[in-house]
XYZ file of C-alpha atoms in Angstrom:
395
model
C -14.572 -12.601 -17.438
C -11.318 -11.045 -16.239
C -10.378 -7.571 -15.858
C -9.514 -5.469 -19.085
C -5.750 -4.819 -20.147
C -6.065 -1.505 -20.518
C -7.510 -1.802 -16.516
C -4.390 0.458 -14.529
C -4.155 -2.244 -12.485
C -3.891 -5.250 -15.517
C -0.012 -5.418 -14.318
C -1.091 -6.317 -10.604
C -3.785 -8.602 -11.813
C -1.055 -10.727 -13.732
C 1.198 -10.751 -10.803
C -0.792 -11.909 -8.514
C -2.665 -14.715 -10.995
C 1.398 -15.871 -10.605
C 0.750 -16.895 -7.194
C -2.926 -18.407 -7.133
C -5.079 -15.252 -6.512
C -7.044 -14.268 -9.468
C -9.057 -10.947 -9.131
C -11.998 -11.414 -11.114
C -15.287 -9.770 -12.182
C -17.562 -12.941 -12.242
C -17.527 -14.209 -8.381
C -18.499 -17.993 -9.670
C -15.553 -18.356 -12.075
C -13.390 -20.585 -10.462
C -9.710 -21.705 -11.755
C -8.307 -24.580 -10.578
C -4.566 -24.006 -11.724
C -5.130 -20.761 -10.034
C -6.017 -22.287 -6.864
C -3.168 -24.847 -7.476
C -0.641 -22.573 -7.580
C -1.779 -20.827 -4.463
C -1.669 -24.167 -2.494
C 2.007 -24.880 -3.597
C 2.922 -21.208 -2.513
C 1.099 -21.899 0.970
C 3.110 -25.178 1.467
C 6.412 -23.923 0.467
C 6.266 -20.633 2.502
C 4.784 -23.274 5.658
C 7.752 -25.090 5.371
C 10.262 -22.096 5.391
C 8.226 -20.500 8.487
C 8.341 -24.380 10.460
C 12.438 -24.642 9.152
C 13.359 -21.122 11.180
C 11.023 -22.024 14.055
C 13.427 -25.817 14.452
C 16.681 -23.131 13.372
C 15.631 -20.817 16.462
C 15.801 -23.350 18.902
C 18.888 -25.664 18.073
C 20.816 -25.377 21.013
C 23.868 -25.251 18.600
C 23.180 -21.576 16.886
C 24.405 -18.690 18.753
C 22.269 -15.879 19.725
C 22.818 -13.539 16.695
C 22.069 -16.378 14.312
C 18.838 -17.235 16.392
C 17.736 -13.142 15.712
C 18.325 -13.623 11.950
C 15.976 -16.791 12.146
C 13.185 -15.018 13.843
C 13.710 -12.435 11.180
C 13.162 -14.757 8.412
C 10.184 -16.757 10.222
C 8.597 -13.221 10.791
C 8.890 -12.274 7.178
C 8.055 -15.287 5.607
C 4.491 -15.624 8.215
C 3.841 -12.105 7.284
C 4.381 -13.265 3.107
C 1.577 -16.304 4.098
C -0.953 -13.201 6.486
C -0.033 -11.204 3.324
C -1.302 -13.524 0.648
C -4.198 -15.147 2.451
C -6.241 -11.661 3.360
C -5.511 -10.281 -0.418
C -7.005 -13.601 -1.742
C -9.920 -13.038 0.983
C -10.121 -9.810 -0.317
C -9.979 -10.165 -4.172
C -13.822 -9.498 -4.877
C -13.234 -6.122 -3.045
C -10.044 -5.111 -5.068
C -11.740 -6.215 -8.147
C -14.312 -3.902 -7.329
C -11.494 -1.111 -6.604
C -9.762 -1.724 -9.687
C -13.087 -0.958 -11.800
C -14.169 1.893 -9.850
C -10.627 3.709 -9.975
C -10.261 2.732 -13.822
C -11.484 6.078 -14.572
C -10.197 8.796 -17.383
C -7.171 10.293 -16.519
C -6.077 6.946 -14.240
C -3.460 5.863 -16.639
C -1.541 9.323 -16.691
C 0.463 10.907 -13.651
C -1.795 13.839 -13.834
C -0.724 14.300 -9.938
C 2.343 14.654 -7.807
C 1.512 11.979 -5.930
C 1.270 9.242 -8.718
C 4.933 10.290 -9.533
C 5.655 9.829 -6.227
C 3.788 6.383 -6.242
C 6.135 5.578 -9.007
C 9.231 6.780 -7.963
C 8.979 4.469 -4.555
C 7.763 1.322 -6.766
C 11.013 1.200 -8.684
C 13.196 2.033 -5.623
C 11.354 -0.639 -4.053
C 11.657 -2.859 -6.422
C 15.706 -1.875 -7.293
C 16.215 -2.847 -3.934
C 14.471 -6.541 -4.028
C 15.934 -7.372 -7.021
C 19.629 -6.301 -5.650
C 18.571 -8.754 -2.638
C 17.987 -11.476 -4.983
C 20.722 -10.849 -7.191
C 22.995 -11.103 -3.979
C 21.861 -14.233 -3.028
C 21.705 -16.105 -6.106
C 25.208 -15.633 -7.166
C 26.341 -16.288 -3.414
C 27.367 -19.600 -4.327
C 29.655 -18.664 -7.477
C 31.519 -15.920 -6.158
C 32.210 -17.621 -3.228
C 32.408 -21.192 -3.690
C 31.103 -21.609 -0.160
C 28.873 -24.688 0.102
C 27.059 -23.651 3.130
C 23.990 -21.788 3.029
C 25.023 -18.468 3.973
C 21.557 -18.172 6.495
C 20.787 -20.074 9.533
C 18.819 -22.963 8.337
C 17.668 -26.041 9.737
C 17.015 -28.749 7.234
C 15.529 -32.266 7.416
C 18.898 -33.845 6.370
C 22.302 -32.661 6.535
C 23.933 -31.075 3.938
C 27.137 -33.096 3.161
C 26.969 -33.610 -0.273
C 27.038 -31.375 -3.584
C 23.592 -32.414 -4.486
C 22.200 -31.964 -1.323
C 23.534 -28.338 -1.402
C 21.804 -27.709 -4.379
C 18.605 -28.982 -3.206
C 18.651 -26.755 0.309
C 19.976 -23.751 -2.057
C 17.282 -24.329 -4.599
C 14.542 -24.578 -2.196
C 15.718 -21.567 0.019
C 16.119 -19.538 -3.373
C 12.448 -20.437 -4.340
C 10.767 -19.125 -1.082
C 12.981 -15.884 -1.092
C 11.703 -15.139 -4.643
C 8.320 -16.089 -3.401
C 8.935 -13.619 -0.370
C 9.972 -11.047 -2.846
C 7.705 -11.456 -5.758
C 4.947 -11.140 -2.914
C 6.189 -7.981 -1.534
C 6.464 -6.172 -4.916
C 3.298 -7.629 -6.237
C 1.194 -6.777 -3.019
C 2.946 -4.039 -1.626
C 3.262 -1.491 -5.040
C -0.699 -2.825 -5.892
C -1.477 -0.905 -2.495
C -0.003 1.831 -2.923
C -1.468 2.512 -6.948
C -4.492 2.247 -5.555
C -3.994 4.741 -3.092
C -2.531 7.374 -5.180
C -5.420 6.578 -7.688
C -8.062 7.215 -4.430
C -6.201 10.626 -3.433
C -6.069 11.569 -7.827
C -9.882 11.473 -7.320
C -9.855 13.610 -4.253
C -7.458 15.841 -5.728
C -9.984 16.500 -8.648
C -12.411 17.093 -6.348
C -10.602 20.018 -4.865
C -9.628 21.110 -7.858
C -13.773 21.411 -9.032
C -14.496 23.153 -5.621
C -12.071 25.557 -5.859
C -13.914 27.197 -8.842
C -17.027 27.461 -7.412
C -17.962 31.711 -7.696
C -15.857 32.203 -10.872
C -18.111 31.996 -13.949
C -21.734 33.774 -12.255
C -22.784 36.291 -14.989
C -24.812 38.025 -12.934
C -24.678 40.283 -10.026
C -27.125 39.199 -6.705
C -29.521 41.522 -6.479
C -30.585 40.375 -10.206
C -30.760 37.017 -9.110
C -34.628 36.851 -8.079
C -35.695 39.370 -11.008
C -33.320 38.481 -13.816
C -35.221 35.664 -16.486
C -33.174 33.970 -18.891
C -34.558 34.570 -22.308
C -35.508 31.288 -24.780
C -34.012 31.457 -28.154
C -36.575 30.411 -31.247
C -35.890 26.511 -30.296
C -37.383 26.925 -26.496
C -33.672 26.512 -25.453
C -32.211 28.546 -22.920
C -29.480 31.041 -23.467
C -25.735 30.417 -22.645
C -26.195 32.902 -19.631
C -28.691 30.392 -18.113
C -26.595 27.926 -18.206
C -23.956 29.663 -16.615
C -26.233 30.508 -13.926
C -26.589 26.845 -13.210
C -23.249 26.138 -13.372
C -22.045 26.090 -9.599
C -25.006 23.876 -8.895
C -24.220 21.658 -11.295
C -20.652 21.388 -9.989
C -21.465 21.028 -6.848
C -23.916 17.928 -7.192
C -21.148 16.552 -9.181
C -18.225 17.221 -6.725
C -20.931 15.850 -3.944
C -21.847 12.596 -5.804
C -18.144 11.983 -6.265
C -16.779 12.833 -2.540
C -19.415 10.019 -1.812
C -17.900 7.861 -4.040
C -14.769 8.632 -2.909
C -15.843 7.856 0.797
C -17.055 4.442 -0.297
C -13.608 3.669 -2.181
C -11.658 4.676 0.730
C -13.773 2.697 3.324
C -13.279 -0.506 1.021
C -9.653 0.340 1.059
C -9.462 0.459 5.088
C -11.165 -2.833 4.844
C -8.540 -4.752 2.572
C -5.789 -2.591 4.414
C -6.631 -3.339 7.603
C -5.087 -6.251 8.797
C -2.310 -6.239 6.510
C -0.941 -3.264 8.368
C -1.386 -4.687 11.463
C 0.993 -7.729 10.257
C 3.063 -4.783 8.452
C 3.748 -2.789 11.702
C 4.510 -6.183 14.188
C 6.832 -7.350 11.109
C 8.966 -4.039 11.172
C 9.196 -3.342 14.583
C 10.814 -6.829 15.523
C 12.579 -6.918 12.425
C 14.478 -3.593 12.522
C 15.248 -4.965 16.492
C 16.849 -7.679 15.617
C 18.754 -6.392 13.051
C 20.042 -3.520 15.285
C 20.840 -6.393 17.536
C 22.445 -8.653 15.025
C 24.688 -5.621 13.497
C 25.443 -4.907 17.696
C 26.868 -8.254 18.170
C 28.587 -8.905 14.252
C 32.230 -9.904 14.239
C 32.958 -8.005 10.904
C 30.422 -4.935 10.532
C 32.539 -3.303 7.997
C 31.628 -6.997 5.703
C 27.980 -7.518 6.998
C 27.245 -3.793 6.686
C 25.862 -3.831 3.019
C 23.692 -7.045 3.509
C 22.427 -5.385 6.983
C 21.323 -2.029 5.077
C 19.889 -3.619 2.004
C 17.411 -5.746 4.310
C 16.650 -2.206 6.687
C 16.505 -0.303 3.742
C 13.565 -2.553 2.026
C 12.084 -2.944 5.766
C 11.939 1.111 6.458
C 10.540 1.797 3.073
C 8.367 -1.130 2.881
C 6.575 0.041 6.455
C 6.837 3.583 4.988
C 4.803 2.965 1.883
C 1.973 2.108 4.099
C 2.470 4.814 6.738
C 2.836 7.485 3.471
C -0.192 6.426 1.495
C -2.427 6.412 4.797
C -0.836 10.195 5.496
C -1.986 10.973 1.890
C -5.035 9.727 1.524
C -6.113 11.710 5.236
C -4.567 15.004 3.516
C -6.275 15.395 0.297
C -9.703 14.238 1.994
C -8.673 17.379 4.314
C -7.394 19.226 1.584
C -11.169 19.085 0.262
C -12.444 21.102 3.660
C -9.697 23.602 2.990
C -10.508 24.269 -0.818
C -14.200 24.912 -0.315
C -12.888 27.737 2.008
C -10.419 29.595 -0.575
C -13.159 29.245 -3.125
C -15.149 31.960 -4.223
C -18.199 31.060 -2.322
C -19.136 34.339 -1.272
C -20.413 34.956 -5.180
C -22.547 32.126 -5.033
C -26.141 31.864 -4.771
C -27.991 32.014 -0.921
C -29.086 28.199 -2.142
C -25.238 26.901 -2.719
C -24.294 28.368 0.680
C -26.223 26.862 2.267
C -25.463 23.820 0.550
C -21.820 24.808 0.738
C -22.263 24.642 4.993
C -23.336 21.576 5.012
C -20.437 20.170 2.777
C -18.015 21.957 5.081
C -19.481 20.616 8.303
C -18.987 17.186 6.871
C -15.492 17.308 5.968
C -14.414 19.196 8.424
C -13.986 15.419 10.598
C -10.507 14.637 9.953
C -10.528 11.397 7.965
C -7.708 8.377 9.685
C -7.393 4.694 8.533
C -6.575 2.037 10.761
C -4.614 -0.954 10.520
C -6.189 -3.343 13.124
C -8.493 -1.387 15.333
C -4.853 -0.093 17.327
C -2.940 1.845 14.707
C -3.652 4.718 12.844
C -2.105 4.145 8.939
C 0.253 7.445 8.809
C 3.874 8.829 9.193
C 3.136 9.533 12.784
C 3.030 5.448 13.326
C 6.052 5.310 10.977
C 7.995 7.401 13.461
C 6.702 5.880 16.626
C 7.671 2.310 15.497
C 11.476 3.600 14.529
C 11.475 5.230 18.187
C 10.395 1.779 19.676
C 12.732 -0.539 17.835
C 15.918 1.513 19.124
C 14.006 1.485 22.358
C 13.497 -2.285 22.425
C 17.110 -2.939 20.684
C 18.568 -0.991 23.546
C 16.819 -2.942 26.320
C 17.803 -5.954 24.723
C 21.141 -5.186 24.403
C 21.374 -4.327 28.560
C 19.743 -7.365 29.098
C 21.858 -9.730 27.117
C 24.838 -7.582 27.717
């Protein structure tokens, strides 16, 4: 049994069937087509990745066309890394995908789901453009050379053969693509959906105090009186009411802990490959725009690829940033709630909450990175670093 349509996350689910990894409820349900398709992706990106490693080292390319191959081997390993761990992985999303299906997942009922939304069509704008770019290459040129470094099994003399390299090159760069918005935007929904629990949590925490009908020193002596059913009066309940909230807001921070850990699990070495994939890509790009013979023609294709790369490594720094703040932001809202007009029994109760979230929460991608902007800014500062030791070197 698959996951429900209305599931938020039905659209990622179909995307990703498109490419052989099917996120299922029943772990024995096995598809072959599924599993077909996901071999035929493997082969074809394989092939790219052992093309650009041959392209890197024929003695014919020159330097700058050697950088743009190691661009396009890192990217397309990194597609392969990408697509192998979420398929390793798709029992835990599954169970992420359930978990955060919850009321109120399908609205933006938060800032940061807008947010989420806002990058995923940017992101995808941009891909598209990419695509769009390439594809008609060919007509408004005329130019029947592929217009990347490529080494290919034959040579490409012929009209037919041109369409064969063109089509096969096309196919992995819409693989590459497809991947990145299919993978990339699912991470990121299900981090806004993790930090739209959190922020309900704050939200419940902040009212704690505001609704206690009576006054302390009546606590002990007050009795609520029992109506001619042996039911409690509304004033009873009320008296119960920050306890109640607080077990709830408890039970759900746990939750929310759990969710978050599997998160850090799924996210962890795809970060790792993220970060290594940025930092030598923005390099060589800084390198390859360094060394062009005609910036002011090679400057849109240079920006559209560091564009997608800065906010592709930025989507992960932002929603590991996020994630860390609202679990803070829980710590902070206990404080500015009224929980001086609460019971001696919620303080004390309310200590032990604050003690515990106190810990500032981090993700890490790899065991050597921590997932936030701080990261996003340190790799920028090292690319220029390494593009500008590069460029002495090879000066």
């Amino acid at each position: 049994m698959g996951l429900n349509r209305v599931n938020v996350f039905s659209r990622h689910v179909y995307l990703l069937r498109y490419l052989g990894i099917a996120i299922q409820l029943n772990e024995t349900e096995q598809n072959w087509s599924q599993n077909l398709r996901f071999i035929l992706v493997q082969i074809a990106l394989t092939m790219n990745t052992i093309f650009q490693v041959f392209t890197m080292f024929e003695h014919k390319n020159t330097l700058v066309r050697r950088s743009v191959s190691l661009v396009i081997f890192l990217t397309s390993l990194v597609t392969q890394i990408k697509l192998i761990l979420v398929k390793m992985n798709a029992d835990l999303l599954g169970r992420l995908f359930l978990a955060l299906d919850t009321p109120g997942a399908h609205d933006e009922s938060t800032e940061m789901l807008k947010v989420v939304r806002l990058i995923n069509r940017v992101y995808v704008t941009i891909l598209v453009t990419f695509l769009a770019a390439w594809l008609a290459y060919p007509w408004l040129t005329g130019d029947l050379n592929l217009p990347l470094p490529y080494w290919l099994p034959f040579t490409v003399n012929t009209t037919v053969r041109y369409i064969v390299a063109y089509s096969f090159v096309s196919t992995v760069l819409v693989i590459i693509c497809y991947t990145q918005e299919a993978v990339d935007t699912m991470l990121l929904l299900v981090a806004g959906q993790i930090c739209r629990r959190l922020n309900a949590i704050s939200r419940a925490l902040q009212s704690l105090g505001n609704e206690e009908p009576f006054l302390k020193k009546y606590w002990k002596h007050s009795r609520a009186e029992v109506d001619s059913l042996g039911l409690y009066t509304v004033q009873n309940a009320a008296l119960s009411r920050d306890e109640t909230l607080l077990k709830e807001s408890i039970r759900e921070h746990v939750d929310s802990i759990r969710l978050i850990r599997t998160f850090d699990r799924v996210l962890d070495d795809i970060f790792l490959a993220q970060v290594l994939q940025s930092a030598i890509l923005s390099t060589m790009y800084f390198f390859v725009a360094s060394k062009s013979e005609n910036l002011i023609r090679d400057f849109p294709k240079l920006l559209t690829v560091l564009l997608a790369t800065y906010l592709q490594f930025y989507m992960y720094c932002w929603l590991g940033e996020e994630i860390s703040q609202h679990n803070d932001d829980i710590h902070r809202m206990l404080y500015l709630s009224n929980w001086y007009k609460c019971r001696e029994r919620i303080m004390k109760s309310l200590v032990i909450i604050e003690t515990f979230t106190k810990t500032k929460f981090k993700l890490e991608g790899g065991h050597l990175f921590r997932i936030d902007l701080r990261t996003f800014v340190m790799v920028l500062q090292e690319s220029i670093s390494y593009f500008m030791v590069l460029r002495a070197v090879l000066k």
